[in-house]
């Protein structure tokens, strides 16, 4: 419980990591932490304490949507202590003269206001770099205010630069803290072990170990080590599976075939500039050779029509509906397979190039977006990811 004279705010007792943040005397505190560490609660405590002492504070998130729960939590924590709560402005005023406001950093040019005693920047690494030096810092000057930067890392961007200030002994007004997810006593080793088994190395290191990784968002590793397979011939008794990514005009259609038992990629076909009927015929010819137990094919747009036509011909084609979530699932599954040496790729230059160039982008609202680089292609990546999904889903 936080209190100033007769005003109180109710919170859970801070755990040791949160307490270190809240009691640090430095003006600017930078916290790099893993998911579920409890950074949001720590930030709320700091902001409420400032308001109870008569100060003005802002909570900034990359988007308003990300701050919805924070807004509800702050109203609940302050209870009847508030003298005014404005839903339209997302502002809480207290009898001490203190106030708390929720702001979005989505459009930094709109972040203008009076002086602040404390600014809490939540998921700071995912805000534009100019939010701090050009907008927020000037609002702290006339009142000698401080700032609390809370975030999981996202590469070595401006948040990383601020973190370095906090570990520099020549910067006494700055302090940096590093807390992996297991610094929260409520997170068990078994929980993290389960996550680790199903999460690619890069994401786990960044999201749960809170490490700053300088790899430009590369998704797939150990590509050349895995690319040792050569085109093969079907073997009787083996179970093969396939993945298909449709394309036309500027994109390519790609078909990947994997030996489900060994994880060895045995065939890859890629083509463009031909009609759908010819494309289906080319797929059918490949299937006549390898006789896959199941074919997962991208179903969005024209894919659904092609799938229905192929099913009518008796091919074991199943539709894969691509969404941000489903795409992340198959891409992360393929990345894990490469890291764990569970899959052997064909030594194909196009495939290796697409895998090497494939990137991920952390979204402000959480989660990742996977894409080929601008102007590039990802047809062989998607086809391979679908084939690996078929090999490991057991649905055949």
XYZ file of C-alpha atoms in Angstrom:
396
model
C 0.000 0.000 0.000
C 1.258 3.479 -0.893
C 0.157 6.367 1.295
C 0.743 10.047 1.834
C -0.961 11.402 4.939
C -4.541 10.096 4.673
C -4.500 9.252 0.957
C -3.758 5.663 0.026
C -3.427 3.502 -3.047
C -3.629 -0.273 -2.952
C -1.034 -2.473 -4.673
C 0.490 -5.862 -4.052
C 3.725 -5.824 -2.080
C 6.565 -5.183 -4.566
C 8.959 -8.075 -5.093
C 12.715 -7.443 -4.636
C 13.353 -6.450 -8.249
C 10.510 -3.954 -8.274
C 11.670 -2.561 -4.945
C 15.142 -1.888 -6.369
C 13.593 0.165 -9.156
C 11.264 2.109 -6.874
C 13.921 3.004 -4.295
C 16.673 3.978 -6.734
C 17.576 7.657 -6.198
C 18.617 8.433 -9.776
C 16.569 10.858 -11.853
C 16.435 8.629 -14.911
C 15.918 4.895 -14.488
C 16.113 2.473 -17.418
C 14.683 -1.007 -16.908
C 15.309 -3.794 -19.429
C 13.233 -6.758 -18.340
C 11.710 -9.996 -19.523
C 8.027 -10.645 -19.946
C 5.988 -11.048 -16.763
C 8.729 -9.541 -14.626
C 6.224 -7.002 -13.291
C 7.461 -3.799 -14.897
C 3.962 -2.429 -15.412
C 3.110 -2.708 -11.731
C 6.404 -1.081 -10.775
C 5.699 1.803 -13.142
C 2.209 2.283 -11.743
C 3.568 2.360 -8.191
C 6.114 5.005 -9.116
C 3.515 7.140 -10.856
C 0.977 6.910 -8.017
C 3.617 7.778 -5.432
C 4.469 10.910 -7.410
C 0.802 11.924 -7.665
C 0.152 11.300 -3.949
C 2.988 13.713 -3.209
C 1.390 16.395 -5.383
C 3.321 15.776 -8.565
C 2.158 15.553 -12.160
C 2.879 12.325 -13.974
C 2.344 10.817 -17.380
C 2.087 7.206 -18.438
C 3.139 6.813 -22.069
C 2.533 3.689 -24.152
C 3.227 3.119 -27.859
C -0.554 3.049 -28.418
C -3.639 3.893 -26.375
C -4.797 0.309 -26.659
C -1.723 -0.920 -24.795
C -2.569 1.371 -21.872
C -6.183 0.232 -21.426
C -5.420 -2.149 -18.555
C -3.076 0.377 -16.950
C -5.874 2.943 -16.939
C -8.240 0.484 -15.278
C -5.600 -0.545 -12.733
C -4.799 3.034 -11.759
C -8.444 3.898 -11.211
C -8.889 0.811 -9.064
C -5.717 1.468 -7.061
C -6.627 5.050 -6.208
C -10.214 4.162 -5.346
C -12.013 7.072 -3.733
C -8.859 9.124 -3.319
C -9.402 10.871 -6.656
C -11.213 14.181 -6.761
C -11.807 13.941 -10.495
C -11.507 11.233 -13.133
C -11.837 12.240 -16.776
C -12.470 9.298 -19.055
C -12.198 11.412 -22.187
C -8.815 12.812 -21.211
C -7.722 9.733 -19.258
C -6.683 11.902 -16.373
C -6.939 11.356 -12.603
C -6.673 14.294 -10.196
C -5.982 13.978 -6.459
C -6.611 16.298 -3.465
C -2.845 16.755 -3.143
C -2.837 18.624 -6.457
C -1.173 15.659 -8.092
C -2.393 14.129 -11.311
C -1.872 11.110 -13.565
C -2.502 11.193 -17.300
C -2.399 8.416 -19.875
C -0.849 9.322 -23.218
C -0.066 7.543 -26.470
C 3.300 7.965 -28.180
C 1.822 6.931 -31.521
C 1.982 10.519 -32.780
C 4.826 12.264 -30.924
C 3.930 15.673 -32.359
C 0.725 15.657 -30.283
C 2.606 15.077 -27.023
C 2.752 18.579 -25.716
C 1.788 19.780 -22.260
C 2.748 21.445 -19.016
C 5.711 20.455 -16.861
C 5.969 16.942 -15.446
C 7.420 15.488 -12.281
C 7.581 11.952 -13.658
C 7.186 10.361 -17.063
C 6.828 6.577 -17.289
C 7.579 5.287 -20.797
C 6.202 1.763 -21.058
C 7.615 -0.487 -23.809
C 9.940 2.380 -24.585
C 11.983 0.384 -27.108
C 8.962 0.361 -29.424
C 8.420 4.105 -29.470
C 9.987 6.494 -31.944
C 13.415 7.543 -30.771
C 12.519 11.240 -30.796
C 9.778 10.830 -28.178
C 12.312 11.139 -25.367
C 14.752 13.886 -26.417
C 12.395 16.069 -28.419
C 9.098 15.758 -26.571
C 9.246 14.266 -23.071
C 12.551 15.513 -21.735
C 11.766 19.195 -22.290
C 8.585 18.797 -20.207
C 10.664 17.649 -17.238
C 13.054 20.589 -17.170
C 11.131 23.314 -15.328
C 10.083 20.979 -12.481
C 13.255 18.912 -12.298
C 11.229 15.822 -13.174
C 12.438 12.299 -13.718
C 11.729 9.471 -16.117
C 11.254 5.737 -15.840
C 11.885 3.738 -19.014
C 10.366 0.251 -18.991
C 10.735 -2.233 -21.831
C 11.752 -5.576 -23.154
C 14.697 -4.951 -25.490
C 14.279 -4.690 -29.237
C 17.693 -4.809 -30.822
C 20.195 -2.107 -30.057
C 18.130 0.983 -30.733
C 17.716 4.194 -28.751
C 16.524 2.282 -25.687
C 19.849 0.431 -25.734
C 21.671 3.755 -25.893
C 19.819 4.965 -22.794
C 20.561 1.666 -21.036
C 24.264 2.262 -21.631
C 23.990 5.647 -19.899
C 22.722 3.917 -16.792
C 25.753 1.635 -16.554
C 28.228 4.448 -17.184
C 29.821 5.627 -13.908
C 30.265 9.044 -15.507
C 26.462 9.472 -15.672
C 25.393 9.686 -12.004
C 21.820 10.808 -12.766
C 21.154 7.614 -14.723
C 20.625 4.057 -13.470
C 19.991 0.910 -15.474
C 18.459 -2.352 -14.330
C 18.383 -5.725 -16.025
C 15.825 -8.305 -14.916
C 15.065 -11.534 -16.802
C 11.602 -12.995 -16.387
C 12.701 -15.295 -13.563
C 13.510 -12.258 -11.403
C 9.798 -12.323 -10.637
C 9.417 -14.864 -7.801
C 5.998 -15.856 -9.163
C 7.564 -17.240 -12.362
C 8.599 -20.866 -11.916
C 11.503 -22.663 -13.558
C 9.055 -25.175 -15.027
C 7.069 -22.363 -16.675
C 10.183 -20.994 -18.341
C 11.377 -24.446 -19.352
C 8.083 -25.040 -21.157
C 8.393 -21.692 -22.943
C 12.012 -22.360 -23.842
C 11.151 -25.653 -25.535
C 8.705 -23.989 -27.906
C 10.354 -20.609 -28.540
C 13.109 -19.748 -31.048
C 16.409 -18.744 -29.486
C 16.321 -15.120 -30.569
C 12.835 -14.512 -29.206
C 13.567 -16.286 -25.943
C 16.775 -14.332 -25.364
C 15.085 -11.023 -26.029
C 11.640 -11.590 -24.533
C 12.512 -13.633 -21.444
C 16.230 -13.115 -20.794
C 15.926 -9.405 -21.688
C 19.101 -9.421 -23.751
C 19.966 -6.744 -26.298
C 20.574 -8.608 -29.568
C 22.217 -6.988 -32.548
C 21.176 -9.198 -35.456
C 18.867 -6.914 -37.463
C 15.871 -9.104 -36.749
C 17.166 -12.225 -38.516
C 14.764 -15.138 -38.052
C 16.611 -18.213 -39.316
C 20.052 -19.328 -38.171
C 22.422 -22.112 -39.158
C 21.034 -22.115 -42.680
C 24.210 -23.205 -44.449
C 24.937 -25.900 -41.883
C 21.484 -27.366 -42.533
C 21.598 -27.079 -46.343
C 23.353 -30.335 -47.185
C 20.599 -32.374 -48.863
C 20.550 -33.049 -52.594
C 17.531 -33.782 -54.806
C 16.494 -37.370 -54.201
C 14.264 -40.108 -55.538
C 11.161 -41.405 -53.746
C 11.692 -44.452 -51.525
C 8.909 -46.961 -51.122
C 7.451 -47.014 -47.619
C 8.539 -43.475 -46.738
C 5.945 -40.894 -45.716
C 6.302 -37.597 -47.543
C 4.479 -34.322 -46.918
C 4.343 -31.060 -48.851
C 3.700 -27.346 -48.479
C 2.491 -24.936 -51.172
C 2.643 -21.148 -51.389
C 0.691 -19.756 -54.345
C 1.880 -16.870 -56.479
C 1.361 -15.238 -59.849
C 2.768 -12.342 -61.866
C 5.237 -10.699 -59.453
C 5.299 -13.628 -57.011
C 6.262 -17.256 -57.371
C 4.431 -20.450 -56.566
C 6.644 -22.737 -54.497
C 6.204 -26.388 -53.532
C 8.378 -28.041 -50.890
C 8.430 -31.765 -50.081
C 9.843 -33.259 -46.865
C 10.439 -36.796 -45.664
C 8.303 -36.686 -42.511
C 10.312 -39.341 -40.684
C 13.815 -37.984 -41.247
C 13.108 -34.254 -41.644
C 15.060 -34.221 -44.914
C 13.829 -31.903 -47.643
C 13.679 -33.946 -50.835
C 12.152 -31.661 -53.466
C 11.537 -28.009 -54.252
C 9.751 -26.527 -57.241
C 9.325 -22.811 -57.904
C 7.754 -21.117 -60.907
C 5.869 -18.016 -62.064
C 4.138 -16.520 -65.045
C 1.855 -19.457 -65.830
C -1.894 -19.914 -65.407
C -3.582 -21.556 -62.472
C -4.535 -24.684 -64.383
C -0.922 -25.230 -65.416
C 0.233 -24.574 -61.867
C -2.170 -27.175 -60.523
C -0.950 -29.606 -63.158
C 2.632 -29.019 -62.091
C 1.720 -29.664 -58.468
C -0.180 -32.810 -59.423
C 2.825 -34.112 -61.350
C 5.039 -33.587 -58.308
C 2.486 -35.346 -56.130
C 2.224 -38.254 -58.546
C 5.939 -38.752 -58.022
C 6.197 -38.287 -54.241
C 2.662 -39.285 -53.217
C 2.565 -37.025 -50.129
C 0.301 -38.085 -47.278
C -0.842 -34.491 -46.843
C -0.300 -31.181 -48.607
C -0.806 -27.969 -46.669
C -1.494 -25.099 -49.058
C -1.944 -21.397 -48.379
C -5.680 -20.740 -48.736
C -5.947 -16.966 -48.802
C -7.143 -15.207 -51.968
C -6.939 -17.449 -55.053
C -5.543 -20.321 -52.985
C -9.004 -21.476 -51.911
C -10.128 -21.966 -55.527
C -6.995 -23.939 -56.381
C -7.368 -26.106 -53.289
C -10.969 -26.988 -54.150
C -9.947 -27.932 -57.674
C -7.107 -30.125 -56.423
C -9.307 -31.781 -53.820
C -11.804 -32.596 -56.563
C -8.975 -34.457 -58.322
C -8.341 -36.517 -55.200
C -5.192 -34.812 -53.888
C -4.813 -34.707 -50.066
C -4.706 -30.903 -49.926
C -5.632 -29.033 -46.767
C -6.195 -25.271 -46.577
C -3.913 -23.182 -44.387
C -5.493 -19.837 -43.542
C -2.729 -17.303 -43.068
C -3.132 -14.802 -40.251
C -0.502 -12.985 -38.206
C -0.863 -15.638 -35.503
C -0.881 -18.703 -37.758
C 2.036 -17.394 -39.818
C 4.067 -16.787 -36.664
C 3.327 -20.352 -35.560
C 4.704 -22.046 -38.673
C 7.666 -19.657 -39.045
C 8.731 -20.075 -35.427
C 8.341 -23.829 -35.764
C 10.702 -23.837 -38.740
C 13.190 -21.584 -36.933
C 13.216 -23.970 -33.976
C 13.783 -26.933 -36.275
C 16.842 -25.265 -37.798
C 18.270 -24.341 -34.400
C 17.826 -27.898 -33.137
C 19.120 -29.515 -36.332
C 15.837 -31.371 -36.827
C 15.548 -30.482 -40.507
C 17.943 -30.845 -43.433
C 17.495 -28.409 -46.305
C 18.186 -28.759 -49.982
C 21.356 -26.938 -51.013
C 19.360 -24.451 -53.082
C 20.632 -20.885 -53.495
C 17.184 -19.290 -53.781
C 15.942 -21.046 -50.659
C 19.069 -20.154 -48.676
C 18.866 -16.542 -49.804
C 15.203 -16.174 -48.841
C 15.795 -17.771 -45.452
C 18.797 -15.545 -44.753
C 16.896 -12.388 -45.686
C 13.724 -13.183 -43.783
C 13.129 -10.788 -40.902
C 10.866 -10.204 -37.958
C 9.473 -6.952 -36.663
C 8.273 -6.577 -33.096
C 4.857 -4.933 -33.052
C 3.983 -2.194 -30.571
C 1.036 -4.200 -29.288
C 3.135 -7.297 -28.696
C 3.961 -10.229 -30.943
C 5.950 -10.294 -34.149
C 5.391 -9.710 -37.832
C 7.400 -11.907 -40.206
C 8.200 -10.781 -43.720
C 10.626 -10.901 -46.584
C 12.664 -7.690 -46.981
C 11.134 -4.949 -49.099
C 11.189 -6.019 -52.732
C 12.140 -9.588 -51.831
C 10.321 -12.909 -51.965
C 9.397 -15.471 -49.338
C 7.606 -18.133 -51.391
C 10.113 -20.915 -50.694
C 10.168 -19.959 -46.997
C 6.393 -20.266 -46.664
C 6.247 -23.488 -48.671
C 8.990 -25.011 -46.504
C 7.334 -23.811 -43.293
C 4.039 -25.397 -44.371
C 5.779 -28.652 -45.263
C 7.500 -28.729 -41.869
C 4.175 -27.989 -40.204
C 2.760 -30.996 -42.054
C 5.680 -33.160 -40.950
C 5.259 -32.284 -37.289
C 1.514 -31.790 -36.945
C 0.773 -35.497 -37.202
C -2.438 -34.780 -39.078
C -2.031 -37.419 -41.754
